[in-house]
Coordinates of C-alpha atoms in Angstrom, one line a residue:
M1002 CA 14.4 -26.4 -17.1
K1003 CA 11.6 -27.2 -14.6
I1004 CA 8.6 -24.9 -14.3
L1005 CA 6.1 -25.3 -11.5
V1006 CA 2.7 -23.7 -12.0
L1007 CA 0.7 -23.1 -8.8
G1008 CA -3.0 -22.4 -8.5
N1009 CA -5.2 -21.7 -5.5
G1010 CA -5.4 -25.5 -4.8
F1011 CA -1.8 -25.2 -3.6
D1012 CA -2.8 -22.9 -0.8
L1013 CA -5.9 -25.0 0.0
A1014 CA -3.7 -28.1 0.2
H1015 CA -1.8 -26.3 3.0
K1016 CA -5.1 -25.8 4.8
L1017 CA -5.3 -22.0 4.2
P1018 CA -8.7 -20.2 3.8
T1019 CA -7.9 -18.4 0.6
K1020 CA -11.1 -19.0 -1.4
Y1021 CA -13.3 -16.0 -2.2
P1022 CA -16.1 -17.3 0.1
D1023 CA -13.6 -17.5 2.9
F1024 CA -12.9 -13.8 2.5
L1025 CA -16.6 -13.0 2.4
E1026 CA -17.2 -15.0 5.6
F1027 CA -14.3 -13.2 7.3
G1028 CA -15.7 -9.8 6.2
K1029 CA -19.1 -10.6 7.5
R1030 CA -17.6 -11.1 11.0
V1031 CA -15.5 -7.9 10.8
F1032 CA -18.7 -5.7 10.7
P1033 CA -19.8 -6.5 14.2
V1034 CA -16.4 -5.4 15.5
Y1035 CA -17.0 -1.9 14.3
E1036 CA -20.7 -1.5 13.8
N1037 CA -23.1 -0.4 16.5
T1038 CA -23.7 -3.5 18.6
E1039 CA -26.3 -1.8 20.9
G1040 CA -24.4 -2.7 24.0
R1041 CA -24.0 -6.3 23.3
G1042 CA -20.9 -7.8 25.0
V1043 CA -18.0 -9.9 23.9
H1044 CA -19.8 -13.1 25.0
L1045 CA -22.8 -12.4 22.7
Y1046 CA -20.5 -11.5 19.8
Q1047 CA -18.6 -14.8 20.2
Q1048 CA -21.9 -16.7 20.5
E1049 CA -23.6 -15.0 17.5
Y1050 CA -20.7 -14.7 15.1
L1051 CA -17.8 -17.0 16.1
C1052 CA -18.9 -20.2 18.0
D1053 CA -20.6 -21.9 15.0
W1054 CA -18.1 -20.6 12.5
D1055 CA -16.1 -23.5 11.1
F1056 CA -12.9 -21.5 10.4
N1057 CA -9.3 -21.3 11.2
K1058 CA -8.8 -21.1 15.0
E1059 CA -5.9 -18.5 14.8
I1060 CA -8.0 -16.1 12.7
K1061 CA -11.1 -16.5 15.0
E1062 CA -8.9 -15.7 18.0
K1063 CA -7.6 -12.5 16.4
L1064 CA -11.2 -11.3 15.7
E1065 CA -12.2 -12.1 19.3
N1066 CA -9.3 -10.1 20.6
A1067 CA -10.0 -7.2 18.3
Y1068 CA -13.6 -7.1 19.4
S1069 CA -12.7 -7.3 23.1
S1070 CA -10.2 -4.5 22.7
R1071 CA -12.7 -2.2 21.0
R1072 CA -15.5 -2.8 23.5
K1073 CA -13.2 -1.5 26.3
I1074 CA -12.9 1.9 24.4
T1075 CA -16.2 3.6 25.3
T1076 CA -15.5 7.2 26.2
K1077 CA -15.3 10.0 23.7
E1078 CA -11.8 10.8 24.9
N1079 CA -10.7 7.3 23.8
V1080 CA -12.4 7.2 20.5
S1081 CA -9.1 7.8 18.7
Q1082 CA -7.8 4.6 20.2
I1083 CA -10.3 2.7 18.2
E1084 CA -8.4 3.5 15.0
T1085 CA -5.0 2.5 16.5
S1086 CA -6.1 -0.7 18.4
D1087 CA -6.0 -2.6 15.2
L1088 CA -5.2 -0.4 12.2
K1089 CA -5.2 -3.1 9.6
L1090 CA -8.6 -4.5 10.6
N1091 CA -10.0 -1.0 10.9
E1092 CA -8.7 -0.2 7.4
M1093 CA -10.3 -3.4 6.1
Y1094 CA -13.6 -2.4 7.6
T1095 CA -13.5 1.0 5.9
L1096 CA -12.7 -0.7 2.6
I1097 CA -15.6 -3.1 2.6
K1098 CA -18.2 -0.9 4.3
D1099 CA -20.6 0.4 1.6
N1100 CA -18.5 -1.3 -1.0
I1101 CA -20.8 -2.0 -4.0
W1102 CA -19.1 -5.3 -4.9
I1103 CA -19.4 -6.6 -1.3
Q1104 CA -23.1 -5.6 -1.5
Y1105 CA -23.4 -7.5 -4.8
F1106 CA -21.5 -10.6 -3.8
L1107 CA -23.1 -11.3 -0.3
P1108 CA -26.7 -12.0 -1.5
I1109 CA -25.4 -14.3 -4.3
Y1110 CA -23.2 -16.1 -1.8
A1111 CA -25.9 -16.5 0.8
D1112 CA -28.4 -17.8 -1.8
R1113 CA -25.9 -20.4 -3.1
K1114 CA -25.0 -21.5 0.4
K1115 CA -28.7 -21.9 1.3
N1116 CA -29.4 -24.0 -1.8
G1117 CA -26.6 -26.5 -1.0
K1118 CA -24.0 -25.2 -3.4
D1119 CA -21.4 -24.6 -0.6
G1120 CA -21.7 -20.9 -1.3
W1121 CA -19.1 -21.0 -4.0
I1122 CA -18.8 -17.7 -5.7
D1123 CA -16.2 -16.7 -8.3
F1124 CA -15.6 -12.9 -8.1
E1125 CA -14.2 -12.7 -11.6
S1126 CA -17.1 -14.3 -13.3
E1127 CA -19.6 -12.2 -11.3
I1128 CA -17.7 -9.0 -12.0
S1129 CA -17.6 -9.9 -15.7
E1130 CA -21.4 -10.3 -15.8
V1131 CA -22.0 -6.9 -14.3
I1132 CA -19.4 -5.1 -16.6
Q1133 CA -20.7 -6.8 -19.7
S1134 CA -24.3 -5.8 -19.0
L1135 CA -23.2 -2.2 -18.4
D1136 CA -21.1 -2.2 -21.5
D1137 CA -24.0 -3.5 -23.6
D1138 CA -26.4 -0.9 -22.1
M1139 CA -24.0 1.9 -22.8
H1140 CA -23.3 1.1 -26.4
G1141 CA -26.9 0.4 -27.1
L1142 CA -27.7 3.8 -25.7
S1143 CA -25.0 5.5 -27.7
Q1144 CA -26.7 4.6 -30.9
I1145 CA -29.9 6.5 -30.0
Y1146 CA -30.0 10.1 -31.2
N1147 CA -33.3 11.1 -29.9
I1148 CA -32.7 11.8 -26.2
E1149 CA -36.4 11.3 -25.4
D1150 CA -36.1 7.6 -26.4
I1151 CA -33.2 6.8 -24.0
V1152 CA -34.1 3.7 -21.9
K1153 CA -34.4 4.4 -18.3
D1154 CA -33.6 0.9 -16.9
L1155 CA -30.3 -0.8 -16.6
S1156 CA -30.4 -4.4 -17.7
N1157 CA -28.6 -5.7 -14.6
D1158 CA -31.1 -6.2 -11.8
F1159 CA -28.6 -5.2 -9.0
L1160 CA -27.5 -2.0 -10.7
R1161 CA -31.0 -1.1 -11.6
E1162 CA -32.1 -1.4 -8.0
M1163 CA -28.9 0.3 -6.8
Y1164 CA -29.6 3.4 -8.9
S1165 CA -33.4 3.3 -8.7
D1166 CA -33.4 6.7 -6.9
Y1167 CA -32.2 8.4 -10.1
I1168 CA -35.6 8.9 -11.8
D1169 CA -34.2 10.1 -15.1
A1170 CA -32.3 8.3 -17.8
V1171 CA -28.8 6.9 -17.4
Q1172 CA -26.7 9.1 -19.6
P1173 CA -23.7 8.2 -21.9
I1174 CA -20.1 8.2 -20.7
N1175 CA -19.8 11.8 -21.9
P1176 CA -23.3 13.2 -21.2
V1177 CA -24.8 16.2 -22.9
D1178 CA -26.9 18.8 -21.2
N1179 CA -30.2 17.2 -21.7
G1180 CA -32.2 18.9 -18.9
F1181 CA -32.1 15.7 -16.7
S1182 CA -31.2 17.1 -13.3
E1183 CA -31.4 13.8 -11.5
G1184 CA -29.8 11.5 -14.1
I1185 CA -26.5 9.7 -13.7
S1186 CA -23.9 9.0 -16.3
F1187 CA -22.4 5.6 -17.2
K1188 CA -19.1 7.2 -16.3
E1189 CA -20.2 7.7 -12.7
I1190 CA -21.4 4.2 -12.4
R1191 CA -18.3 2.8 -14.0
D1192 CA -16.0 4.9 -11.9
K1193 CA -17.8 3.8 -8.7
L1194 CA -17.4 0.2 -9.7
L1195 CA -13.7 0.6 -10.4
K1196 CA -13.1 2.5 -7.2
D1197 CA -14.8 -0.1 -5.1
L1198 CA -13.0 -2.9 -7.0
N1199 CA -9.7 -1.4 -6.0
R1200 CA -11.0 -1.1 -2.4
L1201 CA -12.1 -4.7 -2.5
I1202 CA -8.6 -5.9 -3.8
K1203 CA -6.9 -3.9 -1.0
A1204 CA -9.2 -5.4 1.6
F1205 CA -8.4 -8.9 0.3
E1206 CA -4.7 -8.1 0.5
I1207 CA -5.1 -7.2 4.2
Y1208 CA -6.9 -10.4 4.8
L1209 CA -4.1 -12.4 3.2
T1210 CA -1.1 -10.7 4.7
E1211 CA -2.4 -10.0 8.2
Y1212 CA -4.3 -13.2 8.7
V1213 CA -3.8 -16.0 6.2
E1214 CA 0.0 -15.7 5.8
K1215 CA 0.4 -15.6 9.6
I1216 CA -1.2 -19.0 10.1
D1217 CA 1.3 -21.7 11.2
I1218 CA 1.7 -24.1 8.3
E1219 CA 1.7 -27.7 9.6
V1220 CA 1.6 -29.7 6.4
I1221 CA 3.8 -29.9 3.3
S1222 CA 3.4 -31.5 -0.1
P1223 CA 5.9 -34.3 -0.9
D1224 CA 5.3 -33.6 -4.6
I1225 CA 6.3 -30.0 -4.4
E1226 CA 9.2 -30.8 -2.1
E1227 CA 10.6 -33.0 -4.8
I1228 CA 10.1 -30.5 -7.6
A1229 CA 11.1 -27.3 -5.8
A1230 CA 14.8 -28.2 -5.5
T1231 CA 16.8 -31.1 -6.9
I1232 CA 20.2 -32.1 -5.7
Y1233 CA 22.4 -32.7 -8.7
D1234 CA 25.9 -33.9 -9.4
D1235 CA 27.6 -32.4 -12.4
R1236 CA 31.1 -33.8 -13.0
G1237 CA 31.6 -34.4 -9.3
Q1238 CA 30.3 -31.0 -8.3
K1239 CA 27.3 -31.1 -6.1
G1240 CA 24.7 -28.4 -6.2
I1241 CA 21.0 -27.6 -6.1
L1242 CA 18.7 -27.1 -9.2
F1243 CA 15.8 -24.9 -8.3
S1244 CA 12.5 -24.9 -10.2
K1245 CA 11.1 -21.8 -11.8
V1246 CA 7.7 -21.1 -10.4
I1247 CA 4.7 -19.4 -12.0
S1248 CA 2.3 -18.6 -9.2
F1249 CA -1.3 -17.6 -9.8
N1250 CA -1.7 -17.0 -6.1
Y1251 CA -1.2 -13.8 -4.2
T1252 CA 0.4 -15.4 -1.1
N1253 CA 4.0 -16.1 -0.3
I1254 CA 3.4 -19.6 1.0
Y1255 CA 5.7 -21.3 -1.6
E1256 CA 8.6 -19.0 -0.6
Q1257 CA 7.9 -19.4 3.1
I1258 CA 7.8 -23.2 3.1
Y1259 CA 9.8 -24.5 0.2
L1260 CA 12.5 -21.9 -0.6
R1261 CA 13.2 -20.0 2.6
K1262 CA 15.3 -22.8 4.1
Y1263 CA 17.7 -22.6 1.1
D1264 CA 18.4 -18.9 1.8
V1265 CA 18.1 -17.9 -1.9
D1266 CA 16.7 -14.8 -3.6
C1267 CA 13.1 -15.8 -4.3
N1268 CA 12.8 -13.1 -7.0
D1269 CA 15.1 -15.2 -9.2
Y1270 CA 12.7 -18.1 -9.2
V1271 CA 9.1 -17.1 -8.5
D1272 CA 7.0 -15.2 -11.0
Y1273 CA 3.8 -13.8 -9.4
I1274 CA 1.7 -13.6 -12.6
H1275 CA -1.3 -12.0 -10.8
G1276 CA 0.8 -9.9 -8.4
K1277 CA 1.8 -10.5 -4.8
A1278 CA 0.2 -9.5 -1.5
N1279 CA 2.3 -7.1 0.4
A1280 CA 1.3 -5.6 3.8
N1281 CA 3.1 -2.3 3.0
N1282 CA 1.1 -1.7 -0.1
T1283 CA -1.5 1.1 -0.4
I1284 CA -4.5 1.0 -2.8
D1285 CA -2.3 2.8 -5.3
T1286 CA 0.8 0.6 -5.0
N1287 CA -1.2 -2.7 -4.7
N1288 CA -0.3 -4.9 -7.7
M1289 CA -2.8 -7.7 -7.3
V1290 CA -4.7 -8.5 -10.4
L1291 CA -8.4 -9.3 -9.9
G1292 CA -10.1 -8.7 -13.2
I1293 CA -12.0 -10.3 -16.1
D1294 CA -11.2 -11.8 -19.4
E1295 CA -11.8 -10.2 -22.8
Y1296 CA -15.4 -10.6 -23.7
L1297 CA -15.6 -8.5 -26.9
G1298 CA -15.0 -9.7 -30.4
K1299 CA -11.9 -8.8 -32.4
K1300 CA -13.5 -5.9 -34.1
K1301 CA -15.0 -4.3 -30.9
R1302 CA -12.2 -5.0 -28.4
N1303 CA -9.9 -2.3 -29.9
K1304 CA -12.7 0.2 -30.4
Y1305 CA -14.7 0.0 -27.2
V1306 CA -12.2 0.5 -24.3
E1307 CA -14.4 2.3 -21.8
F1308 CA -14.2 -0.8 -19.4
I1309 CA -10.6 -1.9 -20.2
T1310 CA -9.5 -1.2 -16.7
F1311 CA -11.5 -4.2 -15.5
K1312 CA -9.6 -6.6 -17.7
K1313 CA -6.8 -8.8 -16.6
F1314 CA -4.4 -8.1 -19.4
Y1315 CA -4.7 -4.4 -18.8
Q1316 CA -4.2 -4.8 -15.0
R1317 CA -1.1 -6.9 -15.6
I1318 CA 0.4 -4.2 -17.7
H1319 CA -0.8 -1.3 -15.6
K1320 CA 0.3 -2.9 -12.3
G1321 CA 3.6 -4.3 -13.7
T1322 CA 3.0 -7.8 -12.5
G1323 CA 5.3 -10.7 -13.2
C1324 CA 6.3 -11.6 -16.7
K1325 CA 9.5 -13.5 -16.1
Y1326 CA 7.8 -16.6 -17.5
K1327 CA 8.1 -15.2 -21.0
E1328 CA 11.9 -15.5 -20.7
W1329 CA 11.5 -19.1 -19.7
T1330 CA 9.2 -20.0 -22.5
D1331 CA 11.5 -18.2 -25.0
T1332 CA 14.3 -20.5 -23.8
I1333 CA 12.1 -23.5 -24.4
K1334 CA 11.1 -22.4 -27.9
G1335 CA 14.7 -21.5 -28.7
D1336 CA 15.9 -25.0 -27.8
F1337 CA 13.2 -26.5 -30.0
A1338 CA 14.3 -24.3 -32.9
D1339 CA 17.9 -25.4 -32.4
Y1340 CA 16.8 -29.0 -32.4
Q1341 CA 15.0 -28.5 -35.8
I1342 CA 18.1 -26.8 -37.2
E1343 CA 20.4 -29.6 -36.1
L1344 CA 17.9 -32.2 -37.3
E1345 CA 17.9 -30.8 -40.8
K1346 CA 21.7 -30.7 -40.8
S1347 CA 21.8 -34.4 -39.8
K1348 CA 19.6 -35.3 -42.7
T1349 CA 22.1 -34.0 -45.2
E1350 CA 24.9 -36.1 -43.8
K1351 CA 26.2 -38.8 -46.2
N1352 CA 26.2 -41.5 -43.5
I1353 CA 22.5 -42.0 -43.5
M1354 CA 23.0 -45.2 -41.4
N1355 CA 23.7 -43.1 -38.3
L1356 CA 20.7 -40.9 -38.8
K1357 CA 18.6 -42.7 -36.2
A1358 CA 21.3 -42.6 -33.6
T1359 CA 21.9 -38.9 -34.4
V1360 CA 18.2 -38.1 -34.0
N1361 CA 18.0 -39.9 -30.6
K1362 CA 21.0 -38.0 -29.5
L1363 CA 19.4 -34.7 -30.5
K1364 CA 16.2 -35.6 -28.8
K1365 CA 18.1 -36.3 -25.6
Q1366 CA 20.0 -33.0 -25.9
Y1367 CA 17.1 -30.7 -26.8
L1368 CA 13.7 -32.4 -26.1
N1369 CA 14.0 -34.2 -22.8
K1370 CA 15.1 -31.5 -20.5
H1371 CA 12.1 -29.2 -20.1
H1372 CA 9.3 -30.1 -17.7
V1373 CA 6.2 -28.3 -16.6
Y1374 CA 4.4 -29.3 -13.4
I1375 CA 0.9 -28.0 -12.6
F1376 CA -0.3 -28.2 -9.0
G1377 CA -3.6 -26.9 -7.6
H1378 CA -4.7 -25.2 -10.8
S1379 CA -8.0 -25.9 -12.4
L1380 CA -6.7 -25.1 -15.9
D1381 CA -9.6 -22.7 -16.4
V1382 CA -9.8 -21.0 -19.7
T1383 CA -9.3 -17.6 -18.0
D1384 CA -5.6 -18.4 -17.9
K1385 CA -5.6 -19.8 -21.5
D1386 CA -2.8 -17.6 -22.9
I1387 CA -0.3 -18.5 -20.3
L1388 CA -1.1 -22.2 -20.2
R1389 CA -0.9 -22.5 -24.0
D1390 CA 2.4 -20.8 -24.0
L1391 CA 3.7 -23.5 -21.6
I1392 CA 2.0 -26.7 -22.8
L1393 CA 2.0 -26.3 -26.5
N1394 CA 5.7 -27.0 -27.0
D1395 CA 6.9 -30.4 -28.4
N1396 CA 10.0 -30.3 -26.2
V1397 CA 8.0 -30.0 -22.9
H1398 CA 6.7 -32.8 -20.8
T1399 CA 3.7 -31.6 -18.7
T1400 CA 2.6 -33.3 -15.5
I1401 CA -0.8 -32.3 -14.1
F1402 CA -1.4 -33.2 -10.5
Y1403 CA -5.0 -33.8 -9.4
H1404 CA -6.6 -34.0 -6.0
D1405 CA -9.2 -36.6 -6.8
K1406 CA -10.9 -38.2 -9.9
D1407 CA -13.6 -35.5 -10.0
A1408 CA -11.0 -32.8 -10.0
M1409 CA -9.1 -34.6 -12.8
G1410 CA -12.3 -34.8 -14.8
Q1411 CA -12.8 -31.1 -14.5
Q1412 CA -9.2 -30.4 -15.4
I1413 CA -9.5 -32.6 -18.6
A1414 CA -12.7 -30.7 -19.6
N1415 CA -11.0 -27.3 -19.0
L1416 CA -7.9 -28.4 -20.9
V1417 CA -10.0 -29.1 -23.9
K1418 CA -11.1 -25.4 -23.9
V1419 CA -7.5 -24.3 -23.5
I1420 CA -5.6 -26.4 -26.2
G1421 CA -8.4 -28.2 -28.0
Q1422 CA -9.5 -31.8 -28.2
D1423 CA -7.2 -32.9 -30.9
E1424 CA -4.1 -31.5 -29.2
L1425 CA -5.1 -33.1 -25.9
I1426 CA -5.6 -36.5 -27.5
R1427 CA -2.3 -36.3 -29.3
R1428 CA -0.3 -35.2 -26.3
T1429 CA -1.8 -37.8 -23.8
G1430 CA -1.3 -40.9 -26.0
G1431 CA 1.5 -42.9 -27.4
K1432 CA 4.9 -43.9 -26.0
D1433 CA 6.2 -40.3 -26.3
K1434 CA 3.2 -38.6 -24.7
L1435 CA 3.8 -35.1 -23.5
I1436 CA 1.0 -34.7 -21.0
E1437 CA 0.2 -37.0 -18.1
F1438 CA -2.1 -36.7 -15.1
K1439 CA -0.8 -37.8 -11.7
P1440 CA -2.6 -38.1 -8.3
Q1441 CA -1.2 -35.8 -5.6
K1442 CA 0.6 -37.5 -2.8
P1443 CA -1.0 -37.1 0.6
M1444 CA 0.1 -34.0 2.5
K1445 CA 2.5 -34.8 5.4
E1446 CA 3.2 -33.0 8.6
I1447 CA 6.3 -30.9 8.3
K1448 CA 7.9 -32.7 11.2
E1449 CA 7.6 -36.0 9.3
L1450 CA 9.9 -34.9 6.5

């Protein structure tokens, strides 16, 4: 079995703007389309917001057209047309307008961009920081029995400023009648954060389906082309062996470029572990996972569940995302168990002289047929459970593609966090090494293949 693991680097290799900063940049340029522009025309909009924007040309043109269309609708009688001129873009605007997470991310992004850090921002780590601070505040408060001693400040600077108008104490999740008329409960803050997270995810889905997925793909990866489908000849019968795919991305680019030409049911081969963007989804039916990892210790994680809805494992279960990969890993583990059983049987054979030949035969039969290929994934510890399930099998050979030496170095460091230093050393050394790093082949224009 071949299993291909895809991370966001796969989309980036195909020149698609799928990074979180790309989405924020897009959102910043949606606001002028709908906000009060004080009579400024299309030309000024293009000059101020689009000309110096180093972004995908197709997406920029769509925003220009949306702005041009809206500026033509000026009379009160035609106001309703604003909502129908570009429904998806208008929906996106309503989702990010006054969204607490957008308000939180933008200053961080701007500060990092100003200080030469390319504006990189990881939504998940930033969300985790906010949620952990609120969780700590809440459970610290729950231990205080004298209501007069309740702390009035939230520990997170952003939240404290956001709710500075509430002059009284922040109350527990289930507040009591304490006479504070202008207080706010942790439940209200938590629910606002969750509501706006779901709005953010839906806005991201619109960006991906209406803009990113509609970009004309001009390049293709020779590495993925070779792995995606292999022509085989079994006893004279020709056929195609398709790889199983675990995608950590929300986009359908792999299906669109590498599978569509074979006219196969992609559901049989691709497992969207974090959900899949779908233009027809609503906020309620959206199944994209954008959450945080478990941060509580073993004793607390089963007790303190007030913020469980922000966690990835919960979202995967609640949204019913892909879990086909479990069937694939069960097959791998089952084959290794069969190998061990057959190996023990062979050791009891009287003809011990043939043991070496028997072992080699068993290895060929059970140990050399499973391969995992990782492309465009940083091997970050946030996906530790899935990566360990794939890599830590002695009948699996893992190939990790890297973009450059710096990326490889980061992947090695991350892999230590995932499987441990000893396991990494054992699996990357010796003649029977199970993990190898391989440079990505240069992307080629589709017409060249």
